[in-house]
Amino acid sequence: METLIAIAHILGSIIALFVFGFVVLLIAGWESARNQKQILEETAVALGIRVEDFESEEFAPKIIQMSAEKFSTELFKNRISDFCGLILTMWAWVGNIIQVSVLLAVIWYTYTDSTENAVYAWFVVGIAIIFWLTSVIFSLICKLLTGRYPNQAKEARKAAAEWSRRSKVENG
């Protein structure tokens, strides 16, 4: 019976971790869409056009020019945003490595020492929550200091380049 309880703890923590990860992905997708909409609206207001006119070819040069100026690597705040994105990526990798290490250690000690150690598998969920919360706080601090979320400038440059490339391919 103790073995079944130990397996339930380990599997339960893994399932909870996957559910938490899925919820985080949903939140990140919603936030990304919201930020993209905000950028489009800001650009539209600055250019004096409607958001619906973004697909029009006549405004393409203005949009690309404004995006290039606003998200240029020449601006210090954009460099800081990009650097914060790098830090967040490394932080996520560290968090994942720690989670896997703790889970493997729990499984090892549960198998070799005592089934009572299986309850410690729930620490993995706590670690995931702590790393996620610190990432959110770090992102908000980056937004407060630079006016951009981590990697926002890099993603905007990449999107502008992709949009420009796509429009060139479509137009010949």
PDB file of N, CA and C in Angstrom, residues 22-86:
ATOM      1  N   PHE A  22       0.383  24.113 -18.447  1.00  0.00           N
ATOM      2  CA  PHE A  22      -0.645  24.412 -19.443  1.00  0.00           C
ATOM      3  C   PHE A  22      -1.342  25.734 -19.125  1.00  0.00           C
ATOM      4  N   VAL A  23      -1.650  25.963 -17.862  1.00  0.00           N
ATOM      5  CA  VAL A  23      -2.292  27.220 -17.460  1.00  0.00           C
ATOM      6  C   VAL A  23      -1.350  28.401 -17.735  1.00  0.00           C
ATOM      7  N   VAL A  24      -0.067  28.226 -17.439  1.00  0.00           N
ATOM      8  CA  VAL A  24       0.916  29.279 -17.708  1.00  0.00           C
ATOM      9  C   VAL A  24       0.976  29.568 -19.210  1.00  0.00           C
ATOM     10  N   LEU A  25       0.933  28.526 -20.039  1.00  0.00           N
ATOM     11  CA  LEU A  25       0.932  28.723 -21.495  1.00  0.00           C
ATOM     12  C   LEU A  25      -0.305  29.492 -21.956  1.00  0.00           C
ATOM     13  N   LEU A  26      -1.456  29.184 -21.382  1.00  0.00           N
ATOM     14  CA  LEU A  26      -2.682  29.913 -21.724  1.00  0.00           C
ATOM     15  C   LEU A  26      -2.566  31.390 -21.346  1.00  0.00           C
ATOM     16  N   ILE A  27      -2.041  31.641 -20.151  1.00  0.00           N
ATOM     17  CA  ILE A  27      -1.870  33.020 -19.698  1.00  0.00           C
ATOM     18  C   ILE A  27      -0.874  33.750 -20.599  1.00  0.00           C
ATOM     19  N   ALA A  28       0.220  33.098 -20.957  1.00  0.00           N
ATOM     20  CA  ALA A  28       1.231  33.709 -21.819  1.00  0.00           C
ATOM     21  C   ALA A  28       0.663  34.013 -23.203  1.00  0.00           C
ATOM     22  N   GLY A  29      -0.151  33.129 -23.740  1.00  0.00           N
ATOM     23  CA  GLY A  29      -0.782  33.372 -25.035  1.00  0.00           C
ATOM     24  C   GLY A  29      -1.732  34.550 -24.991  1.00  0.00           C
ATOM     25  N   TRP A  30      -2.523  34.623 -23.940  1.00  0.00           N
ATOM     26  CA  TRP A  30      -3.442  35.746 -23.776  1.00  0.00           C
ATOM     27  C   TRP A  30      -2.665  37.053 -23.643  1.00  0.00           C
ATOM     28  N   GLU A  31      -1.615  37.040 -22.826  1.00  0.00           N
ATOM     29  CA  GLU A  31      -0.820  38.243 -22.608  1.00  0.00           C
ATOM     30  C   GLU A  31      -0.112  38.686 -23.893  1.00  0.00           C
ATOM     31  N   SER A  32       0.390  37.740 -24.654  1.00  0.00           N
ATOM     32  CA  SER A  32       1.057  38.055 -25.917  1.00  0.00           C
ATOM     33  C   SER A  32       0.084  38.707 -26.896  1.00  0.00           C
ATOM     34  N   ALA A  33      -1.112  38.162 -27.000  1.00  0.00           N
ATOM     35  CA  ALA A  33      -2.133  38.741 -27.885  1.00  0.00           C
ATOM     36  C   ALA A  33      -2.516  40.140 -27.419  1.00  0.00           C
ATOM     37  N   ARG A  34      -2.639  40.325 -26.128  1.00  0.00           N
ATOM     38  CA  ARG A  34      -2.984  41.636 -25.576  1.00  0.00           C
ATOM     39  C   ARG A  34      -1.883  42.651 -25.874  1.00  0.00           C
ATOM     40  N   ASN A  35      -0.620  42.248 -25.684  1.00  0.00           N
ATOM     41  CA  ASN A  35       0.504  43.148 -25.955  1.00  0.00           C
ATOM     42  C   ASN A  35       0.596  43.488 -27.436  1.00  0.00           C
ATOM     43  N   GLN A  36       0.361  42.505 -28.297  1.00  0.00           N
ATOM     44  CA  GLN A  36       0.387  42.741 -29.740  1.00  0.00           C
ATOM     45  C   GLN A  36      -0.703  43.739 -30.136  1.00  0.00           C
ATOM     46  N   LYS A  37      -1.886  43.572 -29.581  1.00  0.00           N
ATOM     47  CA  LYS A  37      -2.994  44.494 -29.868  1.00  0.00           C
ATOM     48  C   LYS A  37      -2.648  45.901 -29.393  1.00  0.00           C
ATOM     49  N   GLN A  38      -2.014  46.002 -28.228  1.00  0.00           N
ATOM     50  CA  GLN A  38      -1.630  47.304 -27.693  1.00  0.00           C
ATOM     51  C   GLN A  38      -0.602  47.987 -28.603  1.00  0.00           C
ATOM     52  N   ILE A  39       0.376  47.229 -29.104  1.00  0.00           N
ATOM     53  CA  ILE A  39       1.380  47.790 -30.006  1.00  0.00           C
ATOM     54  C   ILE A  39       0.724  48.272 -31.297  1.00  0.00           C
ATOM     55  N   LEU A  40      -0.184  47.466 -31.843  1.00  0.00           N
ATOM     56  CA  LEU A  40      -0.877  47.861 -33.070  1.00  0.00           C
ATOM     57  C   LEU A  40      -1.669  49.150 -32.861  1.00  0.00           C
ATOM     58  N   GLU A  41      -2.361  49.246 -31.736  1.00  0.00           N
ATOM     59  CA  GLU A  41      -3.161  50.433 -31.455  1.00  0.00           C
ATOM     60  C   GLU A  41      -2.283  51.668 -31.268  1.00  0.00           C
ATOM     61  N   GLU A  42      -1.152  51.509 -30.551  1.00  0.00           N
ATOM     62  CA  GLU A  42      -0.234  52.633 -30.361  1.00  0.00           C
ATOM     63  C   GLU A  42       0.328  53.104 -31.699  1.00  0.00           C
ATOM     64  N   THR A  43       0.703  52.153 -32.539  1.00  0.00           N
ATOM     65  CA  THR A  43       1.253  52.498 -33.850  1.00  0.00           C
ATOM     66  C   THR A  43       0.198  53.187 -34.708  1.00  0.00           C
ATOM     67  N   ALA A  44      -1.012  52.671 -34.672  1.00  0.00           N
ATOM     68  CA  ALA A  44      -2.092  53.271 -35.454  1.00  0.00           C
ATOM     69  C   ALA A  44      -2.357  54.704 -35.020  1.00  0.00           C
ATOM     70  N   VAL A  45      -2.386  54.943 -33.724  1.00  0.00           N
ATOM     71  CA  VAL A  45      -2.618  56.293 -33.214  1.00  0.00           C
ATOM     72  C   VAL A  45      -1.468  57.220 -33.632  1.00  0.00           C
ATOM     73  N   ALA A  46      -0.234  56.736 -33.504  1.00  0.00           N
ATOM     74  CA  ALA A  46       0.927  57.558 -33.858  1.00  0.00           C
ATOM     75  C   ALA A  46       0.940  57.912 -35.341  1.00  0.00           C
ATOM     76  N   LEU A  47       0.487  56.996 -36.190  1.00  0.00           N
ATOM     77  CA  LEU A  47       0.473  57.240 -37.632  1.00  0.00           C
ATOM     78  C   LEU A  47      -0.814  57.881 -38.113  1.00  0.00           C
ATOM     79  N   GLY A  48      -1.820  57.920 -37.245  1.00  0.00           N
ATOM     80  CA  GLY A  48      -3.095  58.509 -37.619  1.00  0.00           C
ATOM     81  C   GLY A  48      -3.892  57.641 -38.580  1.00  0.00           C
ATOM     82  N   ILE A  49      -3.774  56.334 -38.435  1.00  0.00           N
ATOM     83  CA  ILE A  49      -4.531  55.407 -39.286  1.00  0.00           C
ATOM     84  C   ILE A  49      -5.334  54.464 -38.407  1.00  0.00           C
ATOM     85  N   ARG A  50      -6.232  53.733 -39.036  1.00  0.00           N
ATOM     86  CA  ARG A  50      -7.019  52.745 -38.303  1.00  0.00           C
ATOM     87  C   ARG A  50      -6.236  51.436 -38.239  1.00  0.00           C
ATOM     88  N   VAL A  51      -6.486  50.652 -37.206  1.00  0.00           N
ATOM     89  CA  VAL A  51      -5.827  49.355 -37.055  1.00  0.00           C
ATOM     90  C   VAL A  51      -6.164  48.449 -38.233  1.00  0.00           C
ATOM     91  N   GLU A  52      -7.382  48.574 -38.741  1.00  0.00           N
ATOM     92  CA  GLU A  52      -7.814  47.745 -39.865  1.00  0.00           C
ATOM     93  C   GLU A  52      -6.999  48.033 -41.133  1.00  0.00           C
ATOM     94  N   ASP A  53      -6.377  49.229 -41.199  1.00  0.00           N
ATOM     95  CA  ASP A  53      -5.609  49.613 -42.385  1.00  0.00           C
ATOM     96  C   ASP A  53      -4.177  49.073 -42.380  1.00  0.00           C
ATOM     97  N   PHE A  54      -3.825  48.305 -41.356  1.00  0.00           N
ATOM     98  CA  PHE A  54      -2.465  47.772 -41.275  1.00  0.00           C
ATOM     99  C   PHE A  54      -2.150  46.821 -42.422  1.00  0.00           C
ATOM    100  N   GLU A  55      -3.147  46.187 -42.971  1.00  0.00           N
ATOM    101  CA  GLU A  55      -2.919  45.249 -44.078  1.00  0.00           C
ATOM    102  C   GLU A  55      -2.783  45.958 -45.417  1.00  0.00           C
ATOM    103  N   SER A  56      -3.096  47.248 -45.444  1.00  0.00           N
ATOM    104  CA  SER A  56      -3.013  48.018 -46.678  1.00  0.00           C
ATOM    105  C   SER A  56      -1.557  48.274 -47.051  1.00  0.00           C
ATOM    106  N   GLU A  57      -1.247  48.080 -48.309  1.00  0.00           N
ATOM    107  CA  GLU A  57       0.124  48.252 -48.798  1.00  0.00           C
ATOM    108  C   GLU A  57       0.576  49.716 -48.763  1.00  0.00           C
ATOM    109  N   GLU A  58      -0.370  50.651 -48.834  1.00  0.00           N
ATOM    110  CA  GLU A  58       0.020  52.052 -48.881  1.00  0.00           C
ATOM    111  C   GLU A  58       0.640  52.526 -47.568  1.00  0.00           C
ATOM    112  N   PHE A  59       0.289  51.901 -46.455  1.00  0.00           N
ATOM    113  CA  PHE A  59       0.834  52.299 -45.161  1.00  0.00           C
ATOM    114  C   PHE A  59       2.048  51.469 -44.748  1.00  0.00           C
ATOM    115  N   ALA A  60       2.385  50.460 -45.500  1.00  0.00           N
ATOM    116  CA  ALA A  60       3.478  49.556 -45.145  1.00  0.00           C
ATOM    117  C   ALA A  60       4.799  50.283 -44.898  1.00  0.00           C
ATOM    118  N   PRO A  61       5.235  51.170 -45.771  1.00  0.00           N
ATOM    119  CA  PRO A  61       6.517  51.854 -45.511  1.00  0.00           C
ATOM    120  C   PRO A  61       6.507  52.666 -44.218  1.00  0.00           C
ATOM    121  N   LYS A  62       5.385  53.336 -43.923  1.00  0.00           N
ATOM    122  CA  LYS A  62       5.282  54.122 -42.690  1.00  0.00           C
ATOM    123  C   LYS A  62       5.347  53.221 -41.461  1.00  0.00           C
ATOM    124  N   ILE A  63       4.621  52.106 -41.529  1.00  0.00           N
ATOM    125  CA  ILE A  63       4.585  51.178 -40.393  1.00  0.00           C
ATOM    126  C   ILE A  63       5.964  50.583 -40.152  1.00  0.00           C
ATOM    127  N   ILE A  64       6.629  50.161 -41.219  1.00  0.00           N
ATOM    128  CA  ILE A  64       7.958  49.566 -41.076  1.00  0.00           C
ATOM    129  C   ILE A  64       8.948  50.607 -40.551  1.00  0.00           C
ATOM    130  N   GLN A  65       8.863  51.829 -41.060  1.00  0.00           N
ATOM    131  CA  GLN A  65       9.751  52.904 -40.607  1.00  0.00           C
ATOM    132  C   GLN A  65       9.555  53.186 -39.121  1.00  0.00           C
ATOM    133  N   MET A  66       8.296  53.288 -38.704  1.00  0.00           N
ATOM    134  CA  MET A  66       8.023  53.577 -37.299  1.00  0.00           C
ATOM    135  C   MET A  66       8.477  52.428 -36.406  1.00  0.00           C
ATOM    136  N   SER A  67       8.212  51.219 -36.832  1.00  0.00           N
ATOM    137  CA  SER A  67       8.634  50.051 -36.060  1.00  0.00           C
ATOM    138  C   SER A  67      10.148  49.999 -35.949  1.00  0.00           C
ATOM    139  N   ALA A  68      10.832  50.295 -37.042  1.00  0.00           N
ATOM    140  CA  ALA A  68      12.302  50.279 -37.026  1.00  0.00           C
ATOM    141  C   ALA A  68      12.848  51.324 -36.059  1.00  0.00           C
ATOM    142  N   GLU A  69      12.214  52.481 -36.007  1.00  0.00           N
ATOM    143  CA  GLU A  69      12.666  53.531 -35.101  1.00  0.00           C
ATOM    144  C   GLU A  69      12.342  53.198 -33.644  1.00  0.00           C
ATOM    145  N   LYS A  70      11.135  52.732 -33.416  1.00  0.00           N
ATOM    146  CA  LYS A  70      10.675  52.489 -32.046  1.00  0.00           C
ATOM    147  C   LYS A  70      11.370  51.299 -31.387  1.00  0.00           C
ATOM    148  N   PHE A  71      11.670  50.263 -32.175  1.00  0.00           N
ATOM    149  CA  PHE A  71      12.242  49.044 -31.602  1.00  0.00           C
ATOM    150  C   PHE A  71      13.687  48.816 -32.030  1.00  0.00           C
ATOM    151  N   SER A  72      14.361  49.867 -32.448  1.00  0.00           N
ATOM    152  CA  SER A  72      15.741  49.786 -32.918  1.00  0.00           C
ATOM    153  C   SER A  72      16.682  49.308 -31.805  1.00  0.00           C
ATOM    154  N   THR A  73      17.710  48.590 -32.207  1.00  0.00           N
ATOM    155  CA  THR A  73      18.726  48.165 -31.230  1.00  0.00           C
ATOM    156  C   THR A  73      19.583  49.343 -30.785  1.00  0.00           C
ATOM    157  N   GLU A  74      19.454  50.474 -31.467  1.00  0.00           N
ATOM    158  CA  GLU A  74      20.205  51.669 -31.093  1.00  0.00           C
ATOM    159  C   GLU A  74      19.667  52.280 -29.794  1.00  0.00           C
ATOM    160  N   LEU A  75      18.407  52.034 -29.490  1.00  0.00           N
ATOM    161  CA  LEU A  75      17.819  52.578 -28.267  1.00  0.00           C
ATOM    162  C   LEU A  75      18.219  51.717 -27.073  1.00  0.00           C
ATOM    163  N   PHE A  76      18.710  52.380 -26.038  1.00  0.00           N
ATOM    164  CA  PHE A  76      19.201  51.668 -24.858  1.00  0.00           C
ATOM    165  C   PHE A  76      18.097  50.841 -24.201  1.00  0.00           C
ATOM    166  N   LYS A  77      16.885  51.383 -24.143  1.00  0.00           N
ATOM    167  CA  LYS A  77      15.797  50.648 -23.495  1.00  0.00           C
ATOM    168  C   LYS A  77      15.472  49.352 -24.245  1.00  0.00           C
ATOM    169  N   ASN A  78      15.656  49.343 -25.558  1.00  0.00           N
ATOM    170  CA  ASN A  78      15.429  48.117 -26.322  1.00  0.00           C
ATOM    171  C   ASN A  78      16.528  47.088 -26.049  1.00  0.00           C
ATOM    172  N   ARG A  79      17.749  47.561 -25.888  1.00  0.00           N
ATOM    173  CA  ARG A  79      18.842  46.645 -25.537  1.00  0.00           C
ATOM    174  C   ARG A  79      18.614  46.025 -24.164  1.00  0.00           C
ATOM    175  N   ILE A  80      18.147  46.851 -23.236  1.00  0.00           N
ATOM    176  CA  ILE A  80      17.853  46.339 -21.890  1.00  0.00           C
ATOM    177  C   ILE A  80      16.726  45.317 -21.961  1.00  0.00           C
ATOM    178  N   SER A  81      15.695  45.613 -22.736  1.00  0.00           N
ATOM    179  CA  SER A  81      14.582  44.670 -22.912  1.00  0.00           C
ATOM    180  C   SER A  81      15.080  43.337 -23.480  1.00  0.00           C
ATOM    181  N   ASP A  82      15.942  43.407 -24.487  1.00  0.00           N
ATOM    182  CA  ASP A  82      16.492  42.187 -25.081  1.00  0.00           C
ATOM    183  C   ASP A  82      17.343  41.422 -24.065  1.00  0.00           C
ATOM    184  N   PHE A  83      18.125  42.145 -23.267  1.00  0.00           N
ATOM    185  CA  PHE A  83      18.955  41.501 -22.254  1.00  0.00           C
ATOM    186  C   PHE A  83      18.088  40.855 -21.177  1.00  0.00           C
ATOM    187  N   CYS A  84      17.018  41.528 -20.798  1.00  0.00           N
ATOM    188  CA  CYS A  84      16.086  40.945 -19.816  1.00  0.00           C
ATOM    189  C   CYS A  84      15.460  39.659 -20.373  1.00  0.00           C
ATOM    190  N   GLY A  85      15.190  39.637 -21.668  1.00  0.00           N
ATOM    191  CA  GLY A  85      14.670  38.424 -22.292  1.00  0.00           C
ATOM    192  C   GLY A  85      15.663  37.285 -22.206  1.00  0.00           C
ATOM    193  N   LEU A  86      16.943  37.598 -22.403  1.00  0.00           N
ATOM    194  CA  LEU A  86      17.993  36.579 -22.272  1.00  0.00           C
ATOM    195  C   LEU A  86      18.061  36.058 -20.836  1.00  0.00           C
TER     196      LEU A  86
END
